[in-house]
XYZ file of C-alpha atoms in Angstrom:
780
model
C -0.254 0.326 -0.086
C 3.681 2.481 0.953
C 4.278 2.121 -2.684
C 1.325 2.811 -4.201
C 0.657 5.631 -2.016
C 4.231 6.740 -3.140
C 3.651 6.614 -6.465
C 0.251 8.477 -6.398
C 2.127 11.483 -4.674
C 4.280 11.323 -7.551
C 2.129 10.935 -10.250
C -0.193 13.783 -8.887
C 2.947 16.140 -8.253
C 4.211 15.529 -11.954
C 1.056 16.431 -12.824
C 0.591 19.436 -11.146
C 3.857 20.486 -11.679
C 3.078 20.499 -15.867
C 0.158 22.356 -14.948
C 1.197 25.390 -13.022
C 4.401 25.168 -15.317
C 2.343 25.512 -18.387
C -1.189 27.184 -16.669
C -2.733 29.903 -19.300
C -6.730 30.323 -19.619
C -7.379 31.365 -24.006
C -11.013 32.915 -22.851
C -11.853 34.908 -26.033
C -15.111 34.477 -26.591
C -14.483 33.509 -30.698
C -10.751 31.318 -29.952
C -12.129 28.329 -29.255
C -13.447 27.990 -32.794
C -11.697 27.856 -36.072
C -13.808 28.678 -39.187
C -13.372 26.321 -42.634
C -15.899 28.872 -44.578
C -13.806 32.364 -43.470
C -10.761 31.466 -41.678
C -9.331 34.995 -41.770
C -12.620 36.322 -40.577
C -12.371 33.931 -37.832
C -8.449 34.995 -37.407
C -9.424 38.442 -37.822
C -12.260 38.312 -34.990
C -9.978 36.396 -32.416
C -6.870 38.963 -33.450
C -8.981 41.803 -32.920
C -10.343 40.476 -29.489
C -7.380 41.073 -27.863
C -6.156 43.976 -30.535
C -5.146 47.431 -29.072
C -8.562 49.149 -29.930
C -9.852 46.194 -27.291
C -7.987 46.620 -24.930
C -7.960 50.797 -24.711
C -10.922 51.971 -21.925
C -11.990 55.155 -22.332
C -13.115 57.695 -19.235
C -14.626 61.196 -19.698
C -14.547 63.732 -16.284
C -17.216 66.613 -16.071
C -17.227 68.908 -13.666
C -18.565 72.540 -13.698
C -15.200 73.942 -13.777
C -13.299 72.331 -16.622
C -10.281 72.605 -15.057
C -11.061 70.321 -12.415
C -11.845 67.678 -15.183
C -8.205 68.040 -16.646
C -6.654 68.321 -13.663
C -8.877 64.677 -12.497
C -8.067 63.222 -16.053
C -4.112 64.034 -14.787
C -4.512 63.063 -11.469
C -6.263 59.746 -12.845
C -3.298 59.093 -15.672
C -0.794 59.317 -13.304
C -2.601 56.496 -11.155
C -2.613 54.126 -14.186
C 0.933 55.122 -15.676
C 2.599 53.254 -12.228
C 0.432 50.297 -12.588
C 2.071 47.176 -14.317
C -0.366 46.308 -15.995
C -1.394 49.199 -18.358
C 0.238 49.581 -21.157
C 0.028 53.154 -22.373
C -1.916 55.800 -21.330
C -2.936 59.310 -23.416
C -4.395 62.405 -22.123
C -3.682 64.187 -25.238
C -1.077 64.349 -28.241
C 2.377 63.379 -27.934
C 4.605 66.521 -27.590
C 6.527 65.320 -29.979
C 4.059 64.549 -32.299
C 4.077 67.392 -34.591
C 8.142 66.948 -35.392
C 7.506 63.173 -36.180
C 3.671 63.626 -38.300
C 6.673 66.539 -40.271
C 9.092 63.772 -40.280
C 7.073 61.368 -41.976
C 4.736 63.593 -44.474
C 5.955 67.186 -45.507
C 7.636 65.031 -47.920
C 5.225 62.620 -48.946
C 2.699 65.640 -48.570
C 2.146 65.570 -52.794
C 1.226 61.980 -52.690
C -1.179 62.246 -50.199
C -3.315 65.414 -52.198
C -6.880 65.779 -51.355
C -9.117 65.258 -55.355
C -9.350 69.175 -54.612
C -5.359 69.944 -55.094
C -5.319 67.435 -57.638
C -7.420 69.341 -59.565
C -5.637 72.648 -59.228
C -2.434 71.270 -60.583
C -4.859 71.514 -64.322
C -6.633 74.222 -62.955
C -6.455 77.903 -64.426
C -4.468 80.731 -63.482
C -7.944 82.125 -62.557
C -8.998 79.650 -60.403
C -4.967 79.639 -59.004
C -5.845 82.991 -57.497
C -8.428 81.438 -54.757
C -5.979 79.473 -53.619
C -3.100 82.653 -53.652
C -5.942 84.046 -51.209
C -6.425 81.399 -49.265
C -2.655 81.238 -48.018
C -3.199 84.816 -47.231
C -6.274 84.216 -45.433
C -4.635 81.103 -43.140
C -1.242 83.821 -42.966
C -3.877 86.336 -40.962
C -5.174 83.580 -38.920
C -4.284 81.643 -36.090
C -1.245 79.468 -36.849
C 0.239 82.510 -39.027
C 3.695 81.601 -37.900
C 3.591 77.446 -38.451
C 1.817 77.998 -41.883
C 4.759 80.647 -42.822
C 7.723 78.723 -42.123
C 6.277 75.698 -44.404
C 4.299 78.176 -47.086
C 7.139 78.698 -49.910
C 7.555 74.718 -49.956
C 3.739 74.221 -49.377
C 1.674 77.266 -50.586
C -1.484 75.221 -51.521
C -1.878 74.142 -47.534
C -0.952 70.797 -48.213
C 0.728 69.541 -45.278
C -1.982 71.185 -43.525
C -5.325 69.309 -45.237
C -3.192 65.872 -44.561
C -2.664 66.896 -40.564
C -6.005 67.676 -40.460
C -7.323 64.509 -41.437
C -4.726 62.796 -39.177
C -6.151 64.421 -36.770
C -9.687 63.436 -37.386
C -8.172 59.995 -37.776
C -6.890 60.506 -33.824
C -9.404 61.874 -32.011
C -12.435 61.698 -34.035
C -14.794 64.336 -32.433
C -12.194 65.384 -29.755
C -10.317 68.666 -29.390
C -7.252 69.737 -26.872
C -7.409 72.084 -24.498
C -3.468 72.662 -22.949
C -2.372 69.832 -24.317
C -5.147 67.188 -23.237
C -8.324 65.453 -25.060
C -11.546 67.189 -24.368
C -14.550 67.079 -26.019
C -17.150 69.892 -27.191
C -18.131 70.883 -23.989
C -15.179 70.793 -21.735
C -14.767 67.493 -20.380
C -11.205 65.770 -19.436
C -10.542 62.372 -21.554
C -8.392 59.479 -20.868
C -7.258 56.961 -22.926
C -5.644 53.708 -21.473
C -4.986 50.436 -22.436
C -4.497 47.406 -20.697
C -1.916 44.956 -21.492
C -3.986 41.927 -20.693
C -7.160 41.204 -23.098
C -10.048 42.932 -21.763
C -11.840 39.449 -21.436
C -8.710 38.298 -19.773
C -10.988 38.525 -15.820
C -8.819 37.945 -13.550
C -6.263 40.015 -14.974
C -8.491 42.810 -15.113
C -10.234 42.809 -11.594
C -6.780 44.671 -9.790
C -7.462 47.481 -12.421
C -11.260 48.005 -12.335
C -11.200 47.673 -7.997
C -8.605 50.442 -8.594
C -10.770 52.237 -11.036
C -14.504 51.778 -9.124
C -11.830 53.708 -6.278
C -10.584 56.541 -8.118
C -14.235 57.208 -9.399
C -15.694 56.828 -6.103
C -12.874 59.995 -4.988
C -13.928 61.697 -7.796
C -16.988 62.244 -7.439
C -16.974 62.996 -3.517
C -15.252 66.236 -5.116
C -17.422 66.753 -8.296
C -16.362 65.039 -10.332
C -18.171 62.601 -12.653
C -17.282 60.097 -14.322
C -17.810 58.097 -17.282
C -16.485 54.943 -18.963
C -15.916 53.152 -21.962
C -14.712 49.393 -21.539
C -15.169 46.145 -22.438
C -13.327 44.958 -18.998
C -15.634 45.677 -16.672
C -18.464 42.704 -18.962
C -16.009 40.737 -18.816
C -14.807 40.617 -15.169
C -18.846 40.461 -13.736
C -19.612 37.856 -16.157
C -16.400 35.798 -14.407
C -17.078 37.374 -11.031
C -20.767 35.777 -11.543
C -19.815 32.178 -12.649
C -17.317 31.907 -10.009
C -19.739 33.343 -7.549
C -21.807 30.951 -8.308
C -19.551 27.599 -8.648
C -17.790 28.238 -5.622
C -21.528 29.199 -3.753
C -23.298 25.585 -5.592
C -19.526 23.636 -5.313
C -19.655 24.075 -1.330
C -22.531 23.194 -1.336
C -22.548 19.997 -3.915
C -19.544 19.436 -1.952
C -21.281 18.920 1.611
C -24.373 16.608 0.176
C -21.827 14.422 -1.890
C -19.854 13.975 1.958
C -22.557 13.431 3.719
C -23.865 10.642 1.366
C -20.296 9.340 1.280
C -20.949 9.495 4.911
C -24.551 7.776 5.005
C -23.489 5.297 1.979
C -20.042 4.133 3.002
C -18.987 5.572 7.001
C -15.913 5.603 5.644
C -13.522 8.888 5.491
C -11.343 6.605 4.109
C -13.493 5.924 1.078
C -14.187 9.778 0.418
C -10.821 10.117 1.134
C -9.280 7.695 -1.866
C -12.543 9.384 -4.393
C -11.421 12.675 -4.362
C -7.454 11.288 -4.903
C -8.943 9.380 -7.575
C -10.439 12.428 -8.812
C -7.548 14.721 -8.283
C -4.816 12.271 -10.465
C -7.686 12.274 -13.199
C -8.258 16.036 -13.799
C -4.345 16.817 -13.245
C -3.619 14.470 -15.632
C -6.321 15.644 -17.935
C -5.180 19.509 -17.721
C -1.382 19.081 -17.940
C -1.797 16.588 -21.679
C -4.078 19.045 -22.908
C -1.759 22.121 -21.586
C 1.598 19.792 -23.372
C -0.339 19.448 -26.810
C -2.828 22.291 -26.741
C -0.027 25.452 -25.627
C -3.486 26.403 -22.909
C -6.454 25.910 -21.414
C -10.914 27.109 -22.717
C -12.702 28.525 -20.093
C -15.362 26.082 -21.200
C -13.048 23.501 -20.881
C -12.652 23.768 -17.700
C -16.105 24.302 -17.422
C -16.450 20.725 -18.758
C -14.295 19.192 -17.019
C -15.498 19.650 -13.857
C -18.506 18.716 -15.632
C -16.477 15.600 -15.702
C -16.707 14.606 -12.530
C -19.670 13.189 -12.585
C -18.248 10.470 -14.887
C -14.974 10.418 -13.694
C -16.112 9.208 -9.587
C -19.019 6.504 -10.862
C -15.811 4.147 -11.463
C -14.547 4.667 -6.360
C -18.353 4.641 -6.076
C -18.959 0.886 -7.805
C -16.014 -0.085 -6.607
C -16.653 0.725 -3.129
C -20.051 -0.639 -2.966
C -19.741 -3.704 -4.341
C -16.718 -4.304 -1.849
C -19.360 -3.084 0.589
C -21.942 -5.083 -0.628
C -20.304 -7.956 -2.031
C -16.366 -8.177 -1.708
C -13.880 -9.945 -2.038
C -12.983 -10.720 1.351
C -9.243 -10.827 0.506
C -9.204 -6.718 0.517
C -10.142 -3.710 -2.071
C -7.855 -5.044 -4.686
C -8.989 -8.334 -5.151
C -13.037 -6.572 -5.520
C -11.375 -4.344 -8.472
C -10.241 -7.529 -9.972
C -13.679 -8.570 -9.602
C -15.529 -6.053 -10.419
C -12.482 -4.691 -13.534
C -14.449 -5.419 -16.416
C -17.625 -4.003 -16.135
C -15.566 -0.708 -15.289
C -12.914 -1.099 -17.749
C -15.560 -1.713 -20.479
C -17.508 1.225 -19.303
C -14.636 3.433 -19.677
C -13.725 2.281 -22.999
C -16.623 2.894 -24.200
C -16.587 6.364 -22.701
C -13.583 6.870 -24.207
C -14.554 5.524 -27.295
C -17.602 8.990 -27.460
C -14.718 10.961 -26.620
C -12.044 9.991 -29.111
C -14.641 10.679 -31.729
C -14.478 14.231 -31.066
C -11.027 13.607 -30.625
C -10.589 13.325 -34.857
C -12.411 16.921 -35.473
C -10.096 19.190 -37.314
C -11.424 21.893 -34.762
C -8.973 22.594 -32.550
C -11.632 23.374 -29.674
C -13.291 20.455 -30.520
C -10.274 17.994 -30.101
C -9.325 20.167 -27.024
C -12.218 18.674 -25.587
C -12.143 15.393 -26.984
C -8.690 14.737 -25.815
C -9.543 16.543 -22.479
C -12.557 13.703 -21.780
C -10.838 10.278 -23.072
C -7.318 10.996 -20.897
C -9.305 12.214 -18.082
C -11.419 9.440 -18.300
C -8.509 7.028 -18.983
C -5.907 8.538 -15.876
C -9.219 7.852 -13.540
C -9.584 4.953 -14.917
C -5.720 3.733 -14.248
C -5.820 5.927 -11.321
C -8.260 3.671 -9.339
C -5.540 0.561 -8.980
C -3.253 3.238 -7.827
C -6.094 4.696 -4.757
C -7.613 0.440 -4.426
C -5.339 0.082 -1.242
C -7.200 3.266 0.605
C -10.105 1.580 1.049
C -10.597 -0.342 3.873
C -9.508 -3.919 4.175
C -13.545 -4.996 4.789
C -15.904 -2.480 4.176
C -18.990 -3.350 5.949
C -22.556 -1.792 4.661
C -23.780 1.040 6.485
C -27.710 -0.080 7.809
C -28.707 2.281 5.150
C -26.791 0.894 2.518
C -27.749 -2.355 3.273
C -31.793 -1.260 3.483
C -31.615 0.390 -0.460
C -29.649 -2.818 -1.487
C -32.319 -3.952 -0.065
C -35.378 -1.881 -1.597
C -33.578 -1.740 -5.018
C -33.235 -5.510 -5.411
C -36.970 -5.968 -4.859
C -37.852 -3.610 -6.616
C -35.742 -5.052 -9.943
C -37.138 -8.439 -9.247
C -40.620 -7.014 -9.845
C -39.548 -4.904 -13.812
C -37.515 -8.225 -14.652
C -41.498 -10.261 -13.766
C -42.506 -7.713 -15.468
C -40.685 -7.253 -18.844
C -43.565 -7.085 -21.112
C -43.832 -3.922 -19.077
C -40.738 -2.968 -19.115
C -40.314 -2.477 -22.917
C -43.759 -1.343 -23.547
C -42.446 2.051 -21.648
C -39.381 2.081 -23.325
C -41.455 2.305 -26.027
C -43.509 4.473 -25.235
C -40.169 6.584 -24.699
C -38.835 6.178 -27.647
C -42.007 7.220 -29.595
C -41.953 10.118 -27.015
C -38.557 11.630 -27.736
C -39.751 10.643 -31.252
C -42.722 13.098 -31.173
C -40.823 15.556 -29.140
C -37.580 16.235 -30.270
C -38.219 17.238 -33.427
C -39.667 20.522 -31.936
C -36.563 21.262 -30.918
C -34.823 24.641 -32.086
C -30.984 25.563 -31.605
C -29.704 28.590 -31.001
C -26.319 29.277 -32.185
C -25.544 33.176 -30.042
C -23.577 32.343 -27.862
C -23.469 35.738 -26.178
C -26.427 34.692 -24.965
C -24.347 32.209 -23.231
C -22.826 34.955 -20.706
C -24.261 37.256 -18.311
C -26.395 39.748 -19.794
C -24.945 43.333 -19.099
C -26.226 45.726 -16.607
C -28.501 48.649 -18.814
C -26.902 51.325 -17.192
C -23.156 50.189 -18.706
C -24.663 49.574 -21.445
C -26.399 53.708 -21.236
C -22.834 54.787 -20.243
C -21.287 52.807 -22.724
C -23.487 54.268 -25.837
C -22.568 57.896 -23.971
C -19.137 57.739 -24.310
C -18.858 56.012 -27.403
C -21.227 59.338 -28.539
C -18.540 61.981 -26.608
C -15.708 60.075 -28.622
C -17.333 60.200 -32.195
C -16.267 56.643 -32.072
C -17.194 53.645 -34.550
C -19.674 50.948 -34.316
C -18.004 48.436 -31.508
C -18.811 45.111 -33.314
C -19.548 45.880 -36.474
C -17.316 47.123 -39.033
C -15.602 46.622 -42.798
C -12.478 44.075 -43.077
C -9.696 44.440 -46.040
C -8.067 41.533 -46.930
C -5.597 40.680 -48.878
C -2.263 39.024 -48.772
C -0.399 42.827 -48.569
C -0.357 45.843 -47.915
C -0.373 47.295 -51.373
C -3.153 45.410 -52.271
C -5.051 45.736 -49.245
C -4.685 49.507 -49.816
C -5.930 49.337 -53.702
C -8.879 47.282 -52.746
C -9.652 50.274 -49.937
C -9.598 52.378 -52.580
C -11.843 51.191 -54.344
C -14.410 50.706 -51.209
C -14.532 54.174 -50.688
C -16.613 55.334 -53.246
C -19.053 52.267 -52.602
C -19.381 53.653 -48.399
C -19.525 57.226 -49.565
C -23.068 56.216 -51.905
C -24.299 54.269 -48.649
C -23.824 57.554 -46.526
C -25.591 59.401 -49.372
C -28.761 56.783 -48.968
C -28.698 57.116 -45.909
C -27.898 53.351 -45.153
C -24.735 54.787 -42.857
C -23.916 57.388 -40.990
C -20.665 58.071 -41.565
C -16.812 55.968 -42.047
C -13.076 56.551 -40.845
C -10.614 54.791 -44.036
C -6.754 54.069 -42.915
C -6.514 56.472 -45.929
C -5.998 58.894 -43.963
C -2.805 56.999 -42.870
C -1.797 55.796 -45.806
C -2.411 54.862 -49.806
C -1.285 52.516 -51.785
C 1.989 53.154 -53.912
C -0.268 53.536 -56.838
C -2.324 56.353 -55.477
C 0.547 57.465 -53.319
C 2.464 57.109 -57.349
C -1.161 58.849 -58.765
C -0.850 62.017 -56.874
C 2.552 63.221 -57.164
C 1.791 62.903 -61.226
C -1.048 64.941 -60.190
C 0.776 67.483 -59.106
C 3.808 67.127 -60.793
C 2.421 68.805 -64.336
C 4.308 70.389 -66.582
C 3.978 74.092 -66.135
C 2.082 73.947 -63.036
C 5.023 75.378 -60.714
C 4.975 78.405 -63.297
C 1.334 78.935 -63.225
C 1.354 78.603 -59.364
C 4.421 81.307 -59.592
C 2.636 83.944 -62.111
C -0.802 83.430 -59.816
C -0.164 83.618 -56.174
C 2.805 87.202 -57.715
C -0.787 88.433 -59.068
C -2.116 88.194 -55.285
C 0.418 89.770 -53.722
C 2.490 87.221 -52.624
C 6.947 88.459 -53.579
C 8.475 87.625 -57.394
C 10.072 84.293 -56.638
C 8.212 83.715 -53.500
C 7.831 79.824 -53.699
C 11.073 78.706 -55.909
C 11.224 75.985 -53.380
C 7.978 74.678 -54.211
C 8.971 74.735 -57.865
C 12.531 73.165 -56.909
C 11.150 70.170 -54.962
C 8.500 69.438 -57.908
C 11.068 68.986 -60.098
C 12.750 67.125 -58.541
C 12.190 62.598 -58.472
C 9.211 61.427 -56.413
C 10.372 59.978 -53.307
C 9.812 56.373 -52.860
C 6.456 55.930 -51.841
C 5.113 55.766 -48.115
C 4.557 52.350 -46.768
C 3.046 50.784 -43.309
C 6.388 49.152 -41.539
C 7.038 53.561 -40.545
C 4.240 54.400 -39.128
C 4.908 51.461 -37.182
C 6.985 53.786 -34.878
C 5.798 57.266 -34.755
C 2.488 58.797 -33.064
C 0.441 57.397 -35.569
C 1.718 53.860 -34.085
C -1.628 52.894 -32.614
C -3.981 54.631 -34.712
C -2.404 52.299 -37.381
C -2.558 48.827 -34.637
C -5.616 49.409 -34.351
C -6.781 49.928 -38.432
C -4.376 46.860 -39.633
C -4.625 43.543 -38.395
C -1.801 41.339 -39.443
C -2.596 37.489 -40.406
C -1.157 34.186 -40.849
C -2.121 34.303 -45.139
C -1.669 38.484 -44.981
C -3.016 41.801 -43.388
C -6.243 42.939 -43.030
C -7.400 46.880 -43.071
C -10.732 48.008 -40.710
C -13.442 50.579 -41.494
C -15.413 51.591 -38.948
C -18.876 52.749 -39.619
C -20.997 54.785 -37.776
C -24.524 54.865 -37.852
C -25.825 51.517 -39.671
C -29.257 51.973 -40.389
C -29.121 49.588 -43.155
C -26.313 46.636 -42.338
C -28.072 44.210 -46.016
C -27.333 47.452 -48.022
C -24.104 48.119 -46.266
C -22.705 44.899 -46.896
C -23.424 44.815 -50.398
C -22.369 48.010 -51.025
C -19.184 45.753 -49.100
C -19.035 42.302 -50.814
C -18.689 44.234 -54.691
C -15.262 44.505 -53.638
C -12.745 42.005 -53.701
C -11.680 40.480 -49.528
C -13.535 43.063 -48.686
C -16.416 41.880 -45.943
C -19.038 43.897 -43.586
C -18.161 42.028 -40.509
C -21.025 42.045 -38.138
C -19.392 39.837 -34.763
C -22.190 38.676 -32.807
C -22.986 37.611 -36.406
C -19.856 35.454 -37.404
C -19.996 34.825 -33.929
C -23.118 32.776 -34.179
C -22.432 31.534 -37.615
C -18.713 30.142 -35.880
C -20.721 27.992 -33.222
C -23.278 26.835 -35.650
C -20.623 25.702 -37.738
C -19.699 24.448 -34.250
C -22.454 23.266 -33.564
C -23.140 21.213 -37.340
C -19.585 19.082 -36.577
C -20.722 18.081 -32.823
C -23.544 16.024 -34.150
C -21.323 13.953 -36.817
C -18.632 13.926 -34.019
C -21.014 12.416 -31.656
C -22.505 10.042 -33.989
C -19.163 8.659 -34.589
C -18.496 8.618 -31.092
C -21.736 6.760 -30.064
C -20.879 4.208 -33.237
C -17.857 3.399 -31.388
C -19.683 3.084 -28.456
C -21.771 -0.119 -30.026
C -17.939 -0.902 -31.060
C -16.500 -2.119 -27.989
C -20.298 -3.338 -26.249
C -20.384 -5.541 -29.061
C -16.755 -6.277 -29.509
C -17.359 -7.131 -25.335
C -20.732 -8.676 -24.865
C -21.329 -10.824 -27.906
C -25.056 -10.513 -27.266
C -27.235 -8.045 -29.599
C -29.700 -8.369 -26.314
C -26.940 -7.491 -23.595
C -25.710 -4.722 -26.305
C -28.715 -2.746 -25.929
C -29.143 -3.588 -22.257
C -26.039 -1.777 -21.804
C -26.304 0.701 -24.775
C -29.414 2.101 -25.205
C -29.782 4.141 -21.051
C -27.197 6.357 -22.710
C -29.757 7.261 -25.931
C -32.673 7.181 -24.204
C -31.223 9.502 -21.230
C -29.707 12.046 -23.739
C -32.991 11.841 -26.021
C -35.334 12.389 -22.584
C -33.230 15.239 -22.115
C -33.358 17.336 -26.013
C -37.374 16.747 -25.372
C -37.347 18.158 -22.460
C -35.878 20.538 -23.373
C -37.447 20.680 -26.945
C -40.785 20.669 -24.508
C -40.162 23.760 -22.849
C -39.149 25.271 -26.120
C -35.497 26.265 -24.722
C -33.035 26.914 -26.869
C -30.175 23.782 -27.359
C -26.851 25.514 -26.553
C -23.379 24.341 -27.526
C -23.746 24.335 -23.152
C -26.439 21.669 -23.448
C -24.634 19.583 -26.734
C -21.790 19.858 -23.909
C -24.673 18.054 -20.912
C -25.301 15.753 -23.640
C -22.663 14.521 -23.787
C -21.806 13.760 -20.471
C -24.878 11.866 -20.479
C -24.336 9.516 -23.241
C -20.976 9.043 -21.042
C -22.737 8.460 -17.162
C -25.506 7.143 -18.453
C -23.274 3.972 -20.600
C -21.495 3.000 -17.635
C -25.143 2.352 -15.446
C -25.810 0.300 -18.204
C -22.454 -1.746 -18.316
C -22.526 -1.862 -14.988
C -25.551 -3.546 -14.746
C -25.774 -5.885 -17.559
C -21.605 -7.086 -16.012
C -23.203 -7.986 -13.048
C -23.876 -11.848 -11.581
C -25.175 -12.837 -9.036
C -28.025 -11.013 -6.388
C -25.095 -9.473 -4.788
C -23.095 -7.652 -7.805
C -26.558 -7.041 -8.667
C -27.442 -5.225 -5.296
C -23.799 -3.520 -5.692
C -24.555 -1.679 -9.133
C -28.266 -1.368 -8.410
C -26.605 0.885 -4.845
C -23.782 2.123 -7.348
C -25.860 3.886 -9.786
C -28.595 5.119 -7.725
C -25.573 7.077 -5.461
C -23.287 7.698 -8.641
C -26.868 9.458 -9.953
C -26.743 11.255 -6.757
C -24.302 12.559 -6.797
C -23.994 13.805 -10.620
C -27.287 15.354 -9.434
C -25.614 16.895 -6.484
C -22.739 18.192 -8.232
C -23.702 20.046 -11.244
C -27.827 20.274 -11.511
C -27.359 22.609 -8.465
C -25.315 24.592 -10.857
C -28.884 24.879 -13.241
C -29.762 27.507 -10.291
C -27.392 29.256 -10.981
C -27.611 33.212 -12.922
C -24.925 32.188 -15.609
C -26.315 30.859 -18.376
C -23.710 28.624 -19.618
C -23.476 27.236 -16.094
C -27.198 26.714 -15.968
C -27.923 24.894 -19.494
C -25.150 22.960 -18.342
C -26.349 21.354 -15.031
C -30.294 21.409 -16.023
C -28.392 19.408 -18.716
C -26.644 16.790 -16.635
C -28.926 16.754 -13.978
C -32.038 15.930 -15.518
C -29.192 13.822 -17.590
C -28.345 11.769 -14.571
C -31.943 11.042 -13.047
C -33.238 10.073 -16.419
C -30.408 7.212 -16.725
C -31.143 6.390 -13.273
C -35.007 5.310 -14.359
C -33.886 3.932 -18.187
C -31.434 1.171 -17.191
C -33.655 -0.829 -14.852
C -35.843 -0.800 -17.451
C -33.376 -1.069 -19.908
C -31.260 -4.093 -18.254
C -34.599 -5.770 -16.768
C -36.298 -6.158 -20.539
C -33.401 -7.260 -22.158
C -31.919 -9.935 -19.598
C -32.279 -13.228 -21.380
C -33.686 -15.807 -19.103
C -30.299 -17.368 -17.903
C -28.672 -13.982 -16.051
C -32.386 -13.870 -14.673
C -32.101 -17.042 -12.974
C -28.559 -15.740 -11.472
C -30.807 -13.325 -9.014
C -32.336 -16.661 -7.477
């Protein structure tokens, strides 16, 4: 026994060591799935979910005196800058921004001339005199000293126009006051970008707590704050899920411990079961971390639910050891019941193997976790069996339960016709109800509904910032930046037409930052029109400018055009953040993002967009639904493949159609019954319901195998009591999750809890209905 315990300790230490060293949870909603139909969109959605824009919080500070608002923004910016979980803080444009932008764009200003300036290159001297009057007015305005520095080289104010476009692209509807971002009504604005994804609620919790304390402090000083951030929605969802799971877990843990004490009266039995579960789950976690580099929260939730299947094995062993145990000890009892345990585990593992062969990463992860967890749980039985008492005497409660179940089962065996009729009725009910089921692929419905006041606050801040819609944008994808930018240039007039038609309030294209090399070259050629410099000289001289004042302009036009400006040049500039929000590298190319404002007719916008190659109108909520619809479409045939593998395992073991049906049919009927109840309730079947049905298939199949493998009255009583205890622990462990306020947990808990009860009822019915006369004689 000591050697086995040392082995168990080493096994557990190794599994926990690997898990601790490689622990990483990928919590973005889309990260669990991939899409063969839209692989680039799926990748883009994943990258944007943790990209700079998603990781940015925006705070708006308002006070009766705008000076107080600006001061509050500076105070909080200093607190943010001192935090290790904040990557970047922006109170306003960097002091060196203008010089950096001048270094980037001034020499390329001809390449970024707007359409009106390009037209002037072919205009008459009379029209050019209007441009001269515009320059004269600018020289008399508030920017006169700065404009005077550039006028000789830029009489058409091309660079100033480009700066205006860049400022609009960077700050939207904001202006600057004393170097800080501010709204039109004087409210101060602060942007802060976190290092971690907004969906990493654990990483964001300290920052959000500090932010709430700061907001309360500022409110007491008369400064109100409004927040726009994805972070708090994810944090509240995770906190609610954790709170519910912890509360319900404590209740279920206490109830399971009480059940073990009632049935076995032995803490050693409970300790053995706990060690078996720890070995199974830590091993599955370690293998998946090594294989996939991380675990998704849905895998963790599903893995937690796997406890309801793994614990069946020590329960089965404990009941047989107490009611029909081998006097030589628990290891001898384990060898006696090993066929039932191995067949039950192998058939469940076969079901998970059907999932593990998927080409979708998320499904593979779930399948591997389940298969490895069950294999480890089965193997752990041989390690923990010596922990059981050498002679485990049945408690009075266990004896009474065994006697009552044996009498009830004998009655079922005596009325096999009634059992068959009941099974036929269950099949008919499933056939009638199941077609009424409807599926929901809205992954957001699995999450906690957002607080209405937060949503209203989010909308107010986004309106003040003049920001685009969250979750709806246009993505232009191509193999290279040059190709993507050319497609953007083809897209712009189509979106402009959508704005004119009222389908769209507005849009922000990346062209303010960068144009394709071909567009830059075309703009350069337009301004280098022969004779243009001479006409500028005559027209501006006619408006009173000194002759020869614009000789530097003429000299630049005479020189060869510079090489086109490219994205790499912007990466280290003050425009790096804006570029990162609009340009998303992909494995097979790049995507550029066009933000949209006021989409009133999504179908019309989508129609305008899809006429451009590589352009897609992206509604992230709809995309997530399409991805999860594909995920569900993959789950169904893989479940069927898993069931087929289970059937092969049962056929190989029993070599009898009746015995194979008795072992395997309860799983199908229990899962079908739960599915039918969902259909009759009108409850949409979600991804978590399907995971719950997979669990039902696993433990219900175990129940059937345990009963079919029973030989003699003693083993039958032990098997009957073990499936009752297993069903009770499943209901207590996960059925209570149905009480959760978190939709995903409630769906999983309802499905597993109801499935355990259905399996408990159907398994004895099926075993009695298909038991042969030879098997029946063994019970007398």
